[in-house]
Amino acid sequence: MSEEKKERDYLSNLLKKVDRKLTEINEVIQGKSDEIADMHKHMQDHKRDMDNLEKNALREVIRNYSLLGDHSVGNKKRLIRLKDTAFFGRIDFLEKGNETATNLYIGVHNFQDSESKSNLVLDWRAPISSLFYDFEMGEAFFEIKAKTIEGNIVLKRQFRIRNGEMEYMLDTDLTIHDEVLQEELNKASSAKMKNIVATIQKEQNSIIRNEEARHLIIQGVAGSGKTSIALHRIAFLLYRFKETITSQDILIISPNKVFASYISNVLPELGEETVAETSVEEIANDLLDYQIKFQTFFEQVTELLEKNDPKLIERIQFKSSSELIRKIDEYHVWLQNDGFEITDIFVKGKLVPSWFIKETFEKYNRLPLLKRFNEVVREVVENIYRYYKIEIQYKDRTELHNTIRKMFPSYNPRVLYKGFYNWMGKPELFKLKKGSKYEWSDVYAFLYFKMKLEGFKQDRKVKHLVIDEMQDYSIVQYKVLSRLYACKKTILGDINQSVNPFSSSNLDTIEKIFPGATSMTMLKSYRSTYEITQFTKRISEHVNVEALERHGEEPRIINCKNKDAELEEIKIIIDEFNLSKFNSLGIITKTQKQADTLYDSLGILFKINLLNAVSVAFGSGIVITTAHLAKGLEFDQVIVPFCTEKNYQSAPDRQMLYVACTRTMHKLFLTHVGNPSKFILK
């Protein structure tokens, strides 16, 4: 019997066992559902006859039955996935000291034979499954429970199984055979990020399975799969530490709702529940109780790209720096020592000397500054009663509060924050937007200051925090986040893809905020063809990227006579795309105004989706969006219009152009009228 016939028989027998298991689970689910319905009916029929103890006992039984039902539904989902893609790899491992090798099939989920209790498929996250990712044929080992198991891999085989059918099998002596990886990368894109368990590379596997790092920082170039790897890492941690952490204990800080939607499919594909996601804007609003209006990060970047105002840049740079933190700390000390102008006061005709108020204020120096006044008032009231037997009633106590507070510049953090810039002698660095809105650069600077004044409550519900697009957060934002979330963290991004270089963080900055963090670098890009990757290296001069040897067409730079001709060229590319095998075309502009204008011209002719700051989902087809919103997304083809020397000339422009061009997998078109941007010239 041929090897392929044996494998097809194994798959066929496996799927029969999966079907039997599915039938059993369906019967269990239906049985539990019927029993719960009967218990609810019993409660309704006998609610007058039952006492509270009986009712509570029955409610507890119903709750337990519901949990069992939910568990069965979860198992059912995993079995349905097994029916579609049963496994993707096989290794035969001969453990040292044994005479026969063990056949190990590896898939997205574990499946055990009910009769023999043997594992017919191993979960990709199991310790022994690391053999598939980390070793070629020959000597190999894996670790389990602090013990190293050594042996030899005597066979390594890969499969493509779709809808329960084996499309091919391939014996290989490489870690992940290049043909399999190339075939996956050559496929057209989809509207949702997919799991990559069948093609995880050795360096990616080491990041996913890192258990020791309290804070893991991943610097990955565009197309290196860093976000996907971070999500697979979450799935691994949920599997490895299932007794102590669940999906409800994890929080992802993502750049926008579109990106959050794009990645939402990965964890469910891996058999895990989706995890909560948020943004730095939402965190700020929560901390500020929605009491302060502020500009968003997207609006700040848009303002930078449209105006390129040197004074705005100066404000952003200062408020994103360690210098700001140092100055706020100094101002805080000044407020305590010199800002509090203490004088003698009289309460009910009794003297309260300034020295007593000062000593009491200093005694509570472990409390946040603005919370010490309550303690000063309490001690004044207690001492007046102790020495004079006079009770201070509510009205007089309120007046005492006001008297002591007036010795301080203000009790309002916003007033004190504005005063900070006057104290520095640089009032011009604080500028409100129309409608008394804070600039985005002020939001976390103010939060850092507010935390020092009023204290803060740590979020202890989150046990693992994932921060994506790490380069777009300033040192001030990291300071606030590190205090707010004291849990373990996975922090990932690419310092070459900052959409605002005036507030971005590099690896050194982030490592200083999280001392002892483990940093790992991913230099290989899997998204774009070799030709496109080489082209994008010209745009971002300092990027260190290894291009995968997957070849395609050279990027096309199209010189157009005028704006109408440029629009016609874009229409031609769209027509060609609509006739192709590809699924997605991204038309990526620098600003939202440019995206809106282009949509007005093309949207009447083609079916096109426009992404903007309020969009919540990413679909296939033709999408017009900005480079800022396109970060993290990928398309089969990308058009970057308006690539003129005027439109792309500054440092932020350069970053946007790099981000736009690195979104494509297969084809890249750049159009311009007149002189092209210097960033795309050889």
Short mmCIF file of C-alpha atoms in Angstrom, two decimals, residues 8-277:
data_model
loop_
_atom_site.label_atom_id
_atom_site.label_comp_id
_atom_site.label_asym_id
_atom_site.label_seq_id
_atom_site.Cartn_x
_atom_site.Cartn_y
_atom_site.Cartn_z
CA ARG A 8 -5.84 8.94 3.28
CA ASP A 9 -7.09 5.89 5.20
CA TYR A 10 -5.84 7.40 8.47
CA LEU A 11 -7.69 10.63 7.68
CA SER A 12 -10.86 8.75 6.72
CA ASN A 13 -10.85 6.70 9.95
CA LEU A 14 -10.14 9.82 11.98
CA LEU A 15 -13.08 11.71 10.44
CA LYS A 16 -15.41 8.77 11.17
CA LYS A 17 -14.40 8.92 14.83
CA VAL A 18 -14.91 12.71 14.82
CA ASP A 19 -18.42 12.21 13.36
CA ARG A 20 -19.27 9.69 16.09
CA LYS A 21 -18.01 12.10 18.73
CA LEU A 22 -20.07 14.91 17.21
CA THR A 23 -23.19 12.74 17.34
CA GLU A 24 -22.53 11.99 21.04
CA ILE A 25 -22.00 15.68 21.83
CA ASN A 26 -25.17 16.71 19.97
CA GLU A 27 -27.12 14.21 22.06
CA VAL A 28 -25.54 15.56 25.26
CA ILE A 29 -26.33 19.18 24.27
CA GLN A 30 -29.93 18.29 23.42
CA GLY A 31 -30.27 16.27 26.66
CA LYS A 32 -28.96 19.12 28.82
CA SER A 33 -31.20 21.59 26.98
CA ASP A 34 -34.28 19.41 27.61
CA GLU A 35 -33.39 18.93 31.30
CA ILE A 36 -32.89 22.67 31.80
CA ALA A 37 -36.26 23.35 30.13
CA ASP A 38 -37.92 20.75 32.42
CA MET A 39 -36.35 22.33 35.52
CA HIS A 40 -37.50 25.80 34.49
CA LYS A 41 -41.03 24.45 33.97
CA HIS A 42 -40.90 22.73 37.37
CA MET A 43 -39.95 26.02 39.01
CA GLN A 44 -42.81 27.84 37.29
CA ASP A 45 -45.36 25.13 38.19
CA HIS A 46 -44.26 24.89 41.84
CA LYS A 47 -42.99 28.40 42.63
CA ARG A 48 -45.58 28.82 45.36
CA ASP A 49 -44.80 25.45 46.95
CA MET A 50 -41.00 25.83 46.97
CA ASP A 51 -39.13 27.68 49.69
CA ASN A 52 -36.12 29.90 48.95
CA LEU A 53 -33.64 27.14 49.82
CA GLU A 54 -35.20 24.77 47.25
CA LYS A 55 -35.34 27.52 44.61
CA ASN A 56 -31.68 28.44 45.12
CA ALA A 57 -30.64 24.79 44.98
CA LEU A 58 -32.53 24.29 41.70
CA ARG A 59 -31.06 27.50 40.24
CA GLU A 60 -27.56 26.20 41.08
CA VAL A 61 -28.31 22.89 39.31
CA ILE A 62 -29.58 24.82 36.25
CA ARG A 63 -26.41 26.96 36.27
CA ASN A 64 -24.17 23.88 36.42
CA TYR A 65 -26.09 22.18 33.61
CA SER A 66 -25.74 25.37 31.52
CA LEU A 67 -21.96 25.39 32.10
CA LEU A 68 -21.76 21.75 31.02
CA GLY A 69 -23.78 22.62 27.93
CA ASP A 70 -21.46 25.54 27.12
CA HIS A 71 -18.45 23.22 27.50
CA SER A 72 -20.04 20.74 25.10
CA VAL A 73 -20.77 23.51 22.58
CA GLY A 74 -17.09 24.53 22.76
CA ASN A 75 -16.03 20.93 22.10
CA LYS A 76 -18.44 20.77 19.19
CA LYS A 77 -16.87 23.84 17.57
CA ARG A 78 -13.41 22.29 17.89
CA LEU A 79 -14.62 19.03 16.30
CA ILE A 80 -16.20 20.90 13.39
CA ARG A 81 -12.83 22.58 12.77
CA LEU A 82 -11.16 19.14 12.88
CA LYS A 83 -13.57 17.91 10.19
CA ASP A 84 -12.41 20.75 7.96
CA THR A 85 -8.64 20.67 8.64
CA ALA A 86 -7.86 17.55 10.64
CA PHE A 87 -4.07 17.97 10.77
CA PHE A 88 -1.27 19.64 8.85
CA GLY A 89 1.84 17.75 9.93
CA ARG A 90 3.24 14.41 10.99
CA ILE A 91 6.51 13.51 12.65
CA ASP A 92 7.74 10.06 13.59
CA PHE A 93 9.82 10.47 16.73
CA LEU A 94 12.14 7.75 18.00
CA GLU A 95 12.76 8.51 21.64
CA LYS A 96 16.22 7.62 22.96
CA GLY A 97 16.11 4.14 24.47
CA ASN A 98 13.05 3.03 22.46
CA GLU A 99 13.10 0.61 19.51
CA THR A 100 10.05 1.91 17.61
CA ALA A 101 9.13 5.45 16.63
CA THR A 102 5.88 7.11 17.67
CA ASN A 103 3.71 8.56 14.89
CA LEU A 104 2.54 12.06 15.88
CA TYR A 105 -0.09 13.93 13.85
CA ILE A 106 -0.25 17.67 14.57
CA GLY A 107 -3.28 19.90 14.09
CA VAL A 108 -5.06 22.94 15.46
CA HIS A 109 -6.76 20.87 18.18
CA ASN A 110 -6.10 17.71 20.16
CA PHE A 111 -8.31 14.67 19.43
CA GLN A 112 -8.29 11.51 21.50
CA ASP A 113 -9.72 8.12 20.53
CA SER A 114 -12.51 7.34 23.01
CA GLU A 115 -11.72 3.61 22.98
CA SER A 116 -7.91 3.38 22.96
CA LYS A 117 -7.42 6.74 24.78
CA SER A 118 -4.55 7.43 22.35
CA ASN A 119 -4.04 10.88 20.80
CA LEU A 120 -4.93 10.69 17.12
CA VAL A 121 -4.13 14.39 16.67
CA LEU A 122 -1.94 16.56 18.92
CA ASP A 123 -2.61 20.22 19.60
CA TRP A 124 0.05 22.41 17.91
CA ARG A 125 0.73 23.97 21.33
CA ALA A 126 1.60 20.70 23.07
CA PRO A 127 5.28 20.52 24.17
CA ILE A 128 6.04 17.60 21.86
CA SER A 129 4.59 19.51 18.87
CA SER A 130 7.51 21.95 19.05
CA LEU A 131 9.56 19.19 17.34
CA PHE A 132 7.65 19.91 14.13
CA TYR A 133 8.62 23.59 14.13
CA ASP A 134 12.13 23.49 15.57
CA PHE A 135 13.92 20.54 13.97
CA GLU A 136 14.82 18.95 10.70
CA MET A 137 15.23 15.20 10.27
CA GLY A 138 17.71 13.73 12.73
CA GLU A 139 18.51 14.50 16.35
CA ALA A 140 15.84 16.45 18.20
CA PHE A 141 14.47 17.09 21.67
CA PHE A 142 11.56 18.73 23.46
CA GLU A 143 10.99 19.81 27.04
CA ILE A 144 8.11 18.86 29.28
CA LYS A 145 7.76 19.56 33.00
CA ALA A 146 11.38 20.76 33.23
CA LYS A 147 12.55 17.46 31.69
CA THR A 148 14.31 17.15 28.33
CA ILE A 149 13.23 14.25 26.09
CA GLU A 150 15.83 13.40 23.43
CA GLY A 151 15.56 11.29 20.31
CA ASN A 152 15.48 11.34 16.53
CA ILE A 153 12.94 12.52 13.96
CA VAL A 154 12.87 9.72 11.39
CA LEU A 155 10.03 11.11 9.26
CA LYS A 156 8.60 14.57 8.71
CA ARG A 157 5.52 15.07 6.56
CA GLN A 158 3.26 18.00 5.70
CA PHE A 159 -0.32 17.99 4.47
CA ARG A 160 -2.86 20.33 2.96
CA ILE A 161 -6.32 19.24 4.11
CA ARG A 162 -9.37 21.37 3.26
CA ASN A 163 -13.03 20.48 3.85
CA GLY A 164 -11.95 17.06 5.07
CA GLU A 165 -10.13 16.27 1.79
CA MET A 166 -6.38 15.75 1.49
CA GLU A 167 -5.13 17.98 -1.33
CA TYR A 168 -1.52 16.88 -1.05
CA MET A 169 1.12 15.39 1.25
CA LEU A 170 4.82 16.20 1.19
CA ASP A 171 7.81 14.57 2.87
CA THR A 172 10.43 17.10 3.89
CA ASP A 173 13.73 17.36 5.69
CA LEU A 174 13.42 21.13 6.21
CA THR A 175 11.89 22.90 9.19
CA ILE A 176 8.89 24.08 7.21
CA HIS A 177 9.25 23.15 3.57
CA ASP A 178 9.76 26.16 1.33
CA GLU A 179 7.18 24.90 -1.19
CA VAL A 180 4.44 24.86 1.45
CA LEU A 181 5.33 28.33 2.73
CA GLN A 182 5.56 29.74 -0.80
CA GLU A 183 2.18 28.26 -1.72
CA GLU A 184 0.55 29.81 1.34
CA LEU A 185 2.15 33.20 0.67
CA ASN A 186 1.15 33.14 -3.00
CA LYS A 187 -2.53 32.72 -2.12
CA ALA A 188 -4.84 35.71 -2.39
CA SER A 189 -5.60 37.70 0.75
CA SER A 190 -8.77 37.46 2.83
CA ALA A 191 -10.91 39.92 4.79
CA LYS A 192 -9.73 38.46 8.10
CA MET A 193 -6.29 37.55 9.38
CA LYS A 194 -5.85 33.76 9.33
CA ASN A 195 -4.00 31.44 11.69
CA ILE A 196 -0.55 30.32 10.52
CA VAL A 197 -0.09 27.14 12.58
CA ALA A 198 0.91 25.10 9.52
CA THR A 199 3.75 27.45 8.54
CA ILE A 200 5.14 28.80 11.82
CA GLN A 201 8.90 29.23 11.45
CA LYS A 202 11.50 28.29 14.05
CA GLU A 203 12.23 31.89 15.13
CA GLN A 204 8.49 32.60 15.35
CA ASN A 205 7.94 29.45 17.42
CA SER A 206 10.50 30.58 20.01
CA ILE A 207 8.54 33.82 20.49
CA ILE A 208 5.18 32.06 20.72
CA ARG A 209 6.38 29.54 23.32
CA ASN A 210 8.35 31.96 25.50
CA GLU A 211 7.00 31.32 29.03
CA GLU A 212 9.66 33.04 31.12
CA ALA A 213 9.47 36.66 29.96
CA ARG A 214 7.42 38.94 32.17
CA HIS A 215 7.47 41.56 29.44
CA LEU A 216 8.19 40.38 25.87
CA ILE A 217 9.01 43.08 23.31
CA ILE A 218 8.80 42.06 19.65
CA GLN A 219 10.40 44.33 17.05
CA GLY A 220 9.24 43.03 13.70
CA VAL A 221 9.64 44.53 10.24
CA ALA A 222 6.61 45.11 8.00
CA GLY A 223 5.18 41.77 6.90
CA SER A 224 7.06 39.71 9.48
CA GLY A 225 3.80 38.44 10.99
CA LYS A 226 4.37 40.00 14.41
CA THR A 227 0.68 40.59 15.18
CA SER A 228 -0.21 37.07 14.11
CA ILE A 229 2.64 35.71 16.24
CA ALA A 230 1.42 37.73 19.24
CA LEU A 231 -2.09 36.27 18.84
CA HIS A 232 -0.69 32.73 18.54
CA ARG A 233 1.34 33.49 21.68
CA ILE A 234 -1.89 34.37 23.49
CA ALA A 235 -3.41 31.07 22.33
CA PHE A 236 -0.31 29.23 23.59
CA LEU A 237 -0.40 30.94 27.00
CA LEU A 238 -4.13 30.15 27.35
CA TYR A 239 -3.31 26.49 26.63
CA ARG A 240 -0.19 26.32 28.78
CA PHE A 241 -1.61 28.14 31.81
CA LYS A 242 -5.27 27.19 31.47
CA GLU A 243 -5.60 26.80 35.25
CA THR A 244 -4.63 30.41 36.00
CA ILE A 245 -5.55 32.51 32.96
CA THR A 246 -8.56 32.71 30.62
CA SER A 247 -9.38 34.83 27.58
CA GLN A 248 -11.28 37.20 29.91
CA ASP A 249 -7.99 38.04 31.65
CA ILE A 250 -6.33 39.37 28.49
CA LEU A 251 -6.59 42.83 26.96
CA ILE A 252 -5.29 44.03 23.58
CA ILE A 253 -4.53 47.69 22.92
CA SER A 254 -4.99 48.02 19.15
CA PRO A 255 -4.62 51.08 16.91
CA ASN A 256 -8.23 51.25 15.67
CA LYS A 257 -11.52 49.37 15.29
CA VAL A 258 -10.75 48.34 11.70
CA PHE A 259 -7.57 46.56 12.77
CA ALA A 260 -9.35 45.01 15.77
CA SER A 261 -11.97 43.59 13.39
CA TYR A 262 -9.29 42.31 11.00
CA ILE A 263 -7.52 40.25 13.70
CA SER A 264 -10.71 39.09 15.46
CA ASN A 265 -10.83 35.75 13.64
CA VAL A 266 -7.44 34.35 14.68
CA LEU A 267 -8.14 33.24 18.26
CA PRO A 268 -11.52 31.61 17.44
CA GLU A 269 -9.78 29.72 14.60
CA LEU A 270 -7.33 28.45 17.22
CA GLY A 271 -10.18 27.32 19.47
CA GLU A 272 -9.98 30.18 21.96
CA GLU A 273 -12.51 32.84 22.86
CA THR A 274 -11.89 36.34 21.51
CA VAL A 275 -10.26 38.71 23.98
CA ALA A 276 -11.24 42.26 24.86
CA GLU A 277 -9.65 45.06 22.89
#
